[in-house]
Amino acid sequence: MAAVPEDAAPAAASPAPTGSTAGSSDNEITVEETSFVHTEPQQDGSAPPVVTTDMEVLHDKVKKQVIKEGQGKVPLKFSTCFVHYRAWVQSSVHKFEDTWQEQHPVEIVIGKEKKQMTGLGIGVGNMRRGERALLHVGWELGYGKEGSFSFPNVPPTADLIYEVELIGFDDAKEGKARSDMTVEERIEAADRRKLEGNDYFKEKKFDEAMQQYEMAVAYMGDDFMFQLFGKYRDMALAVKNPCHLNTAACLIKQKRFDEAIAQCSIVLSEDETNVKALFRRGKAKAELGQTEAAREDFLKAKKHSPEDKEILRELRLLAEQDKVMYQKQKELYKGLFGPRPQPKPKTTNPLLVFWQWLVSLISYLAKVFTRKND
């Protein structure tokens, strides 16, 4: 079974995905061989990263240092950008916001950002897709003379530091934010991102694919999904769930199994019989050595798709692993305790044997003599 994405039909006509087979393509990428996502920096994020690249002046109060180069063009005015960032007060190095930790990217419409995010908007407007940078923002383009009511640790006239990643952006014709879009527009935008992610997956560009899937999911946040019922909820899930499953497929390819499990669990919270989610979560758990948990997922998937060859194959592999483990444990215990001791053969004393023979002979003669006398 090749790992190939299938182009989806228009979102408005798509039913909500149910328990499809693990080996089929239902708007999701199928994965056979394995041997949300957040492209989080490889650090704990408690302090701003040390960056040695040149300082680029974007504005009198905004400077940028590139941590990781992006690709493509920079967003135009009114583009809807999706970013992750961490924010610190420069003087105290106190971190007051972290969207990676909150697991939700932030939407910024260039030219329409909130006043306290003006400096951040200038920085994002000069970044390329996939770029990660450190922004130094003066207080005038941050929380100003008053400081922040929402973040009490941001005092008045506080210069700020942002570590920012531009996940991607949409060049919206009219500069519409998600909140201004109709349900159909949001689902259509998400579906477009999903298909772009599938194209990247075909090219084995997994990071780029996950960025597109994350942007698609961002159009359908929890607040949006909570308001949907009936066919509109089905339409949204028909795009959202495949994005989580496709993200899990990318993560499995990158051996990021814990994150893959989290993506599958999101789908299963909406559709507990989703075969692909059960199958991929089982694969990730098996790779982490969580054999029993993996077997449980595979058995649940088998219940809804009993003839699926990939599910049966994974169950056979687990059974073979159990046999190998049993043999290893048997050998280990054998080596620890050694072979069972055998009883020692009794040694024969010739003198004792003679005396026993003599006593028996005397006893026999005595019996014969007694019989004759009788």
Short mmCIF file of C-alpha atoms in Angstrom, two decimals:
data_model
loop_
_atom_site.label_atom_id
_atom_site.label_comp_id
_atom_site.label_asym_id
_atom_site.label_seq_id
_atom_site.Cartn_x
_atom_site.Cartn_y
_atom_site.Cartn_z
CA MET A 1 0.00 0.00 0.00
CA ALA A 2 1.72 3.19 -1.16
CA ALA A 3 1.71 6.33 0.94
CA VAL A 4 -0.19 8.51 -1.51
CA PRO A 5 -2.78 11.18 -0.73
CA GLU A 6 -6.07 11.19 -2.55
CA ASP A 7 -7.52 14.48 -3.79
CA ALA A 8 -10.77 15.20 -2.06
CA ALA A 9 -14.07 16.04 -3.61
CA PRO A 10 -15.40 19.56 -2.94
CA ALA A 11 -15.87 20.02 0.77
CA ALA A 12 -19.52 20.93 0.54
CA ALA A 13 -20.33 17.56 -0.93
CA SER A 14 -18.21 15.51 1.43
CA PRO A 15 -19.90 13.49 4.16
CA ALA A 16 -18.32 13.20 7.55
CA PRO A 17 -15.70 10.43 7.57
CA THR A 18 -16.67 7.33 9.47
CA GLY A 19 -14.89 4.09 10.16
CA SER A 20 -13.17 3.54 6.84
CA THR A 21 -10.63 0.80 6.32
CA ALA A 22 -7.04 1.27 7.33
CA GLY A 23 -5.79 0.54 3.84
CA SER A 24 -8.20 2.73 1.88
CA SER A 25 -7.93 6.38 0.85
CA ASP A 26 -10.73 8.49 2.26
CA ASN A 27 -9.27 11.97 1.81
CA GLU A 28 -6.41 10.84 4.00
CA ILE A 29 -2.93 9.70 3.20
CA THR A 30 -2.48 5.96 3.58
CA VAL A 31 0.65 4.66 5.23
CA GLU A 32 1.88 1.10 5.05
CA GLU A 33 5.50 0.95 5.99
CA THR A 34 6.61 2.74 9.09
CA SER A 35 9.85 1.04 9.19
CA PHE A 36 -0.73 18.56 15.72
CA VAL A 37 1.26 19.33 14.57
CA HIS A 38 3.49 21.88 16.02
CA THR A 39 6.95 22.43 14.61
CA GLU A 40 8.11 23.35 18.08
CA PRO A 41 11.71 24.52 18.51
CA GLN A 42 14.11 22.00 20.04
CA GLN A 43 14.39 23.80 23.39
CA ASP A 44 12.35 24.26 26.52
CA GLY A 45 11.34 27.81 25.59
CA SER A 46 11.82 29.19 29.08
CA ALA A 47 14.15 31.91 27.75
CA PRO A 48 14.67 33.50 24.34
CA PRO A 49 16.97 31.46 22.09
CA VAL A 50 20.50 32.66 21.50
CA VAL A 51 20.67 33.81 17.88
CA THR A 52 23.91 34.86 16.18
CA THR A 53 22.57 35.97 12.79
CA ASP A 54 22.67 39.61 11.69
CA MET A 55 20.06 42.03 13.01
CA GLU A 56 17.75 43.26 10.24
CA VAL A 57 16.02 46.59 10.85
CA LEU A 58 12.40 46.37 9.67
CA HIS A 59 11.22 49.52 11.43
CA ASP A 60 12.64 52.04 13.87
CA LYS A 61 11.13 49.91 16.66
CA VAL A 62 11.23 46.43 15.10
CA LYS A 63 14.35 44.36 14.41
CA LYS A 64 14.59 40.76 13.21
CA GLN A 65 17.11 37.92 13.45
CA VAL A 66 16.50 34.83 11.34
CA ILE A 67 16.62 31.51 13.18
CA LYS A 68 15.47 29.35 10.29
CA GLU A 69 15.09 30.44 6.68
CA GLY A 70 11.67 30.24 5.06
CA GLN A 71 10.67 29.92 1.44
CA GLY A 72 8.53 31.69 -1.11
CA LYS A 73 7.27 35.26 -0.90
CA VAL A 74 6.33 37.44 2.05
CA PRO A 75 2.63 38.03 2.77
CA LEU A 76 0.86 40.98 1.20
CA LYS A 77 -1.19 43.55 3.08
CA PHE A 78 -4.44 42.01 4.37
CA SER A 79 -3.03 38.50 4.09
CA THR A 80 -4.30 36.16 6.80
CA CYS A 81 -1.19 34.77 8.51
CA PHE A 82 -1.01 31.85 10.91
CA VAL A 83 1.82 31.99 13.41
CA HIS A 84 3.17 30.38 16.53
CA TYR A 85 5.12 32.54 18.92
CA ARG A 86 6.62 32.91 22.37
CA ALA A 87 6.78 36.33 23.97
CA TRP A 88 9.08 37.70 26.68
CA VAL A 89 9.55 41.01 28.45
CA GLN A 90 13.03 42.02 27.36
CA SER A 91 14.15 43.54 30.67
CA SER A 92 13.12 40.63 32.91
CA VAL A 93 13.17 37.82 30.33
CA HIS A 94 9.78 36.78 31.73
CA LYS A 95 7.79 34.68 29.27
CA PHE A 96 4.15 35.75 29.27
CA GLU A 97 2.69 33.94 26.24
CA ASP A 98 3.39 30.70 24.34
CA THR A 99 1.07 29.51 21.56
CA TRP A 100 3.10 26.33 21.05
CA GLN A 101 2.24 25.36 24.60
CA GLU A 102 -1.39 26.37 24.10
CA GLN A 103 -1.42 24.22 20.92
CA HIS A 104 -3.26 26.78 18.84
CA PRO A 105 -1.70 28.98 16.14
CA VAL A 106 -2.64 32.66 16.15
CA GLU A 107 -4.24 34.43 13.19
CA ILE A 108 -2.88 37.84 12.21
CA VAL A 109 -4.33 39.83 9.30
CA ILE A 110 -1.51 42.07 8.09
CA GLY A 111 -2.59 45.70 8.43
CA LYS A 112 -5.52 44.78 10.70
CA GLU A 113 -3.70 43.46 13.75
CA LYS A 114 -4.54 44.61 17.27
CA LYS A 115 -2.70 47.72 18.48
CA GLN A 116 -0.54 45.79 20.94
CA MET A 117 0.47 43.40 18.14
CA THR A 118 1.55 46.12 15.67
CA GLY A 119 5.24 45.31 16.06
CA LEU A 120 4.58 41.59 15.77
CA GLY A 121 2.54 42.25 12.61
CA ILE A 122 5.42 44.21 11.05
CA GLY A 123 7.76 41.34 11.76
CA VAL A 124 5.40 38.67 10.41
CA GLY A 125 4.80 40.78 7.30
CA ASN A 126 8.52 40.48 6.53
CA MET A 127 8.77 36.71 6.96
CA ARG A 128 8.41 33.83 4.52
CA ARG A 129 6.43 30.64 4.97
CA GLY A 130 8.20 28.28 7.36
CA GLU A 131 10.57 30.99 8.57
CA ARG A 132 11.38 31.23 12.27
CA ALA A 133 12.80 34.46 13.63
CA LEU A 134 13.53 36.44 16.76
CA LEU A 135 11.81 39.85 16.81
CA HIS A 136 12.87 42.76 19.02
CA VAL A 137 9.92 45.12 19.43
CA GLY A 138 9.97 48.51 21.14
CA TRP A 139 7.29 49.30 23.71
CA GLU A 140 5.69 51.87 21.41
CA LEU A 141 4.54 49.05 19.09
CA GLY A 142 3.76 46.67 21.93
CA TYR A 143 1.70 47.23 25.07
CA GLY A 144 2.62 50.92 25.26
CA LYS A 145 2.74 53.17 28.31
CA GLU A 146 0.00 51.30 30.15
CA GLY A 147 1.42 47.79 29.98
CA SER A 148 -0.92 44.79 29.75
CA PHE A 149 -4.07 44.11 31.74
CA SER A 150 -4.27 40.52 30.38
CA PHE A 151 -0.60 39.86 31.21
CA PRO A 152 0.18 41.57 34.53
CA ASN A 153 3.86 40.70 34.20
CA VAL A 154 4.13 43.05 31.21
CA PRO A 155 4.81 46.44 32.84
CA PRO A 156 4.41 49.87 31.22
CA THR A 157 6.94 50.80 28.50
CA ALA A 158 8.19 47.21 28.24
CA ASP A 159 10.24 46.28 25.19
CA LEU A 160 9.37 42.80 23.96
CA ILE A 161 11.07 39.80 22.38
CA TYR A 162 9.15 37.36 20.17
CA GLU A 163 10.25 34.02 18.85
CA VAL A 164 7.95 33.61 15.84
CA GLU A 165 7.27 30.95 13.23
CA LEU A 166 5.16 31.82 10.18
CA ILE A 167 3.28 28.61 9.45
CA GLY A 168 1.70 30.03 6.31
CA PHE A 169 -0.71 32.63 5.01
CA ASP A 170 -3.63 33.21 2.70
CA ASP A 171 -3.63 36.18 0.36
CA ALA A 172 -7.25 37.06 1.07
CA LYS A 173 -8.70 39.31 -1.65
CA GLU A 174 -10.71 41.38 0.80
CA GLY A 175 -8.57 40.77 3.88
CA LYS A 176 -11.15 38.65 5.64
CA ALA A 177 -10.32 37.22 9.03
CA ARG A 178 -11.71 33.83 9.97
CA SER A 179 -14.32 35.43 12.17
CA ASP A 180 -15.66 37.38 9.17
CA MET A 181 -15.97 34.32 6.91
CA THR A 182 -19.10 32.30 6.36
CA VAL A 183 -19.10 28.63 7.34
CA GLU A 184 -18.75 27.62 3.68
CA GLU A 185 -15.82 30.00 3.16
CA ARG A 186 -13.94 28.68 6.17
CA ILE A 187 -14.45 25.05 5.16
CA GLU A 188 -13.44 25.82 1.58
CA ALA A 189 -10.26 27.59 2.75
CA ALA A 190 -9.42 24.66 5.02
CA ASP A 191 -10.02 22.14 2.23
CA ARG A 192 -7.73 24.10 -0.06
CA ARG A 193 -4.97 23.92 2.53
CA LYS A 194 -5.52 20.20 3.01
CA LEU A 195 -5.06 19.54 -0.70
CA GLU A 196 -1.87 21.61 -0.75
CA GLY A 197 -0.62 19.56 2.18
CA ASN A 198 -1.32 16.37 0.25
CA ASP A 199 0.79 17.68 -2.64
CA TYR A 200 3.70 18.31 -0.29
CA PHE A 201 3.31 14.83 1.18
CA LYS A 202 3.64 13.29 -2.29
CA GLU A 203 6.96 15.12 -2.58
CA LYS A 204 7.99 13.80 0.86
CA LYS A 205 8.09 17.37 2.22
CA PHE A 206 6.55 16.41 5.53
CA ASP A 207 7.20 19.64 7.44
CA GLU A 208 5.61 21.70 4.67
CA ALA A 209 2.68 19.28 4.51
CA MET A 210 2.09 19.55 8.26
CA GLN A 211 2.15 23.34 8.06
CA GLN A 212 -0.68 23.22 5.53
CA TYR A 213 -2.68 20.75 7.62
CA GLU A 214 -2.21 22.89 10.71
CA MET A 215 -3.44 25.96 8.84
CA ALA A 216 -6.47 23.99 7.64
CA VAL A 217 -7.29 22.94 11.20
CA ALA A 218 -6.83 26.55 12.37
CA TYR A 219 -9.81 27.55 10.24
CA MET A 220 -11.91 25.15 12.30
CA GLY A 221 -11.02 25.89 15.89
CA ASP A 222 -12.94 24.62 18.89
CA ASP A 223 -15.08 27.76 19.11
CA PHE A 224 -16.11 27.36 15.47
CA MET A 225 -16.84 23.63 15.70
CA PHE A 226 -18.89 24.13 18.84
CA GLN A 227 -21.36 26.25 16.87
CA LEU A 228 -21.87 23.73 14.04
CA PHE A 229 -24.64 21.17 13.83
CA GLY A 230 -26.02 18.79 11.24
CA LYS A 231 -24.65 18.94 7.72
CA TYR A 232 -22.30 21.85 8.45
CA ARG A 233 -20.59 19.93 11.23
CA ASP A 234 -20.33 16.90 8.92
CA MET A 235 -18.79 19.11 6.21
CA ALA A 236 -16.25 20.54 8.63
CA LEU A 237 -15.28 17.13 10.06
CA ALA A 238 -14.88 15.78 6.52
CA VAL A 239 -11.95 18.22 6.17
CA LYS A 240 -10.72 18.51 9.75
CA ASN A 241 -10.37 14.81 10.61
CA PRO A 242 -8.37 13.93 7.47
CA CYS A 243 -5.98 16.79 8.32
CA HIS A 244 -5.31 15.26 11.74
CA LEU A 245 -4.88 11.80 10.21
CA ASN A 246 -2.58 13.10 7.47
CA THR A 247 -0.56 14.92 10.09
CA ALA A 248 -0.26 11.66 12.02
CA ALA A 249 1.01 9.97 8.86
CA CYS A 250 3.71 12.64 8.51
CA LEU A 251 4.69 12.29 12.16
CA ILE A 252 4.98 8.52 11.87
CA LYS A 253 7.27 9.01 8.88
CA GLN A 254 9.41 11.30 11.06
CA LYS A 255 9.28 8.84 13.98
CA ARG A 256 7.51 11.38 16.21
CA PHE A 257 5.21 8.74 17.59
CA ASP A 258 3.88 10.51 20.70
CA GLU A 259 2.66 13.41 18.58
CA ALA A 260 1.11 11.00 16.07
CA ILE A 261 -0.83 9.34 18.90
CA ALA A 262 -2.17 12.75 19.97
CA GLN A 263 -3.38 13.54 16.44
CA CYS A 264 -5.20 10.21 16.13
CA SER A 265 -6.76 10.66 19.55
CA ILE A 266 -8.28 13.98 18.42
CA VAL A 267 -10.07 12.17 15.60
CA LEU A 268 -11.19 9.35 17.90
CA SER A 269 -12.71 11.88 20.29
CA GLU A 270 -15.09 12.78 17.45
CA ASP A 271 -15.39 9.35 15.85
CA GLU A 272 -14.39 6.48 18.15
CA THR A 273 -14.82 3.89 15.36
CA ASN A 274 -12.55 5.59 12.84
CA VAL A 275 -10.47 2.70 11.54
CA LYS A 276 -7.62 4.80 10.20
CA ALA A 277 -7.21 6.64 13.48
CA LEU A 278 -7.19 3.36 15.42
CA PHE A 279 -4.75 1.79 12.96
CA ARG A 280 -2.27 4.68 12.94
CA ARG A 281 -2.44 5.12 16.68
CA GLY A 282 -1.78 1.40 17.03
CA LYS A 283 1.24 1.69 14.72
CA ALA A 284 2.66 4.57 16.75
CA LYS A 285 2.11 2.75 20.05
CA ALA A 286 3.74 -0.39 18.67
CA GLU A 287 6.80 1.62 17.67
CA LEU A 288 7.02 2.95 21.24
CA GLY A 289 6.90 -0.59 22.62
CA GLN A 290 3.37 -0.17 24.01
CA THR A 291 2.43 -3.63 22.79
CA GLU A 292 -0.80 -4.21 24.69
CA ALA A 293 -2.16 -0.73 23.96
CA ALA A 294 -1.29 -1.19 20.29
CA ARG A 295 -2.99 -4.58 20.19
CA GLU A 296 -6.11 -3.05 21.72
CA ASP A 297 -6.28 -0.42 18.98
CA PHE A 298 -5.70 -2.98 16.23
CA LEU A 299 -8.42 -5.26 17.63
CA LYS A 300 -10.88 -2.36 17.73
CA ALA A 301 -9.99 -1.52 14.13
CA LYS A 302 -10.40 -5.17 13.14
CA LYS A 303 -13.86 -5.24 14.69
CA HIS A 304 -14.99 -2.58 12.21
CA SER A 305 -12.88 -3.80 9.29
CA PRO A 306 -12.32 -7.56 9.81
CA GLU A 307 -10.84 -8.26 6.37
CA ASP A 308 -8.31 -5.45 6.30
CA LYS A 309 -4.95 -7.01 5.43
CA GLU A 310 -2.84 -4.32 7.08
CA ILE A 311 -4.62 -4.69 10.40
CA LEU A 312 -4.26 -8.48 10.29
CA ARG A 313 -0.61 -8.09 9.39
CA GLU A 314 0.07 -5.84 12.38
CA LEU A 315 -1.67 -8.27 14.72
CA ARG A 316 0.47 -11.13 13.36
CA LEU A 317 3.61 -9.05 13.91
CA LEU A 318 2.62 -8.42 17.52
CA ALA A 319 1.97 -12.14 18.05
CA GLU A 320 5.41 -12.96 16.63
CA GLN A 321 7.00 -10.36 18.89
CA ASP A 322 5.26 -11.97 21.87
CA LYS A 323 6.77 -15.36 20.95
CA VAL A 324 10.24 -13.89 20.59
CA MET A 325 9.90 -12.09 23.93
CA TYR A 326 8.70 -15.30 25.63
CA GLN A 327 11.71 -17.22 24.36
CA LYS A 328 14.07 -14.47 25.50
CA GLN A 329 12.53 -14.45 28.96
CA LYS A 330 12.72 -18.23 29.12
CA GLU A 331 16.41 -18.16 28.29
CA LEU A 332 16.99 -15.35 30.76
CA TYR A 333 15.38 -17.17 33.65
CA LYS A 334 17.17 -20.36 32.69
CA GLY A 335 20.47 -18.50 32.89
CA LEU A 336 19.60 -16.93 36.23
CA PHE A 337 18.53 -20.05 38.09
CA GLY A 338 20.49 -22.69 36.17
CA PRO A 339 19.29 -26.22 35.34
CA ARG A 340 17.20 -28.14 37.87
CA PRO A 341 19.53 -30.15 40.17
CA GLN A 342 19.44 -33.91 39.54
CA PRO A 343 19.43 -36.40 42.51
CA LYS A 344 22.84 -37.87 43.16
CA PRO A 345 23.10 -41.68 42.71
CA LYS A 346 23.49 -43.55 45.98
CA THR A 347 26.96 -44.92 46.59
CA THR A 348 27.16 -48.69 47.51
CA ASN A 349 29.22 -49.82 50.53
CA PRO A 350 30.47 -53.45 49.93
CA LEU A 351 30.77 -54.20 53.66
CA LEU A 352 27.22 -53.07 54.27
CA VAL A 353 26.01 -55.23 51.40
CA PHE A 354 27.84 -58.27 52.86
CA TRP A 355 26.33 -57.80 56.28
CA GLN A 356 22.86 -57.39 54.79
CA TRP A 357 23.39 -60.65 52.86
CA LEU A 358 24.64 -62.43 55.95
CA VAL A 359 21.68 -61.28 58.07
CA SER A 360 19.30 -62.41 55.36
CA LEU A 361 21.02 -65.83 55.19
CA ILE A 362 20.88 -66.36 58.93
CA SER A 363 17.24 -65.34 58.97
CA TYR A 364 16.48 -67.79 56.18
CA LEU A 365 18.32 -70.71 57.90
CA ALA A 366 16.52 -69.96 61.14
CA LYS A 367 13.17 -70.23 59.41
CA VAL A 368 14.14 -73.54 57.76
CA PHE A 369 15.36 -74.98 61.07
CA THR A 370 12.15 -73.98 62.84
CA ARG A 371 10.00 -75.68 60.20
CA LYS A 372 11.94 -78.98 60.54
CA ASN A 373 11.47 -79.01 64.32
CA ASP A 374 7.73 -78.48 63.88
#
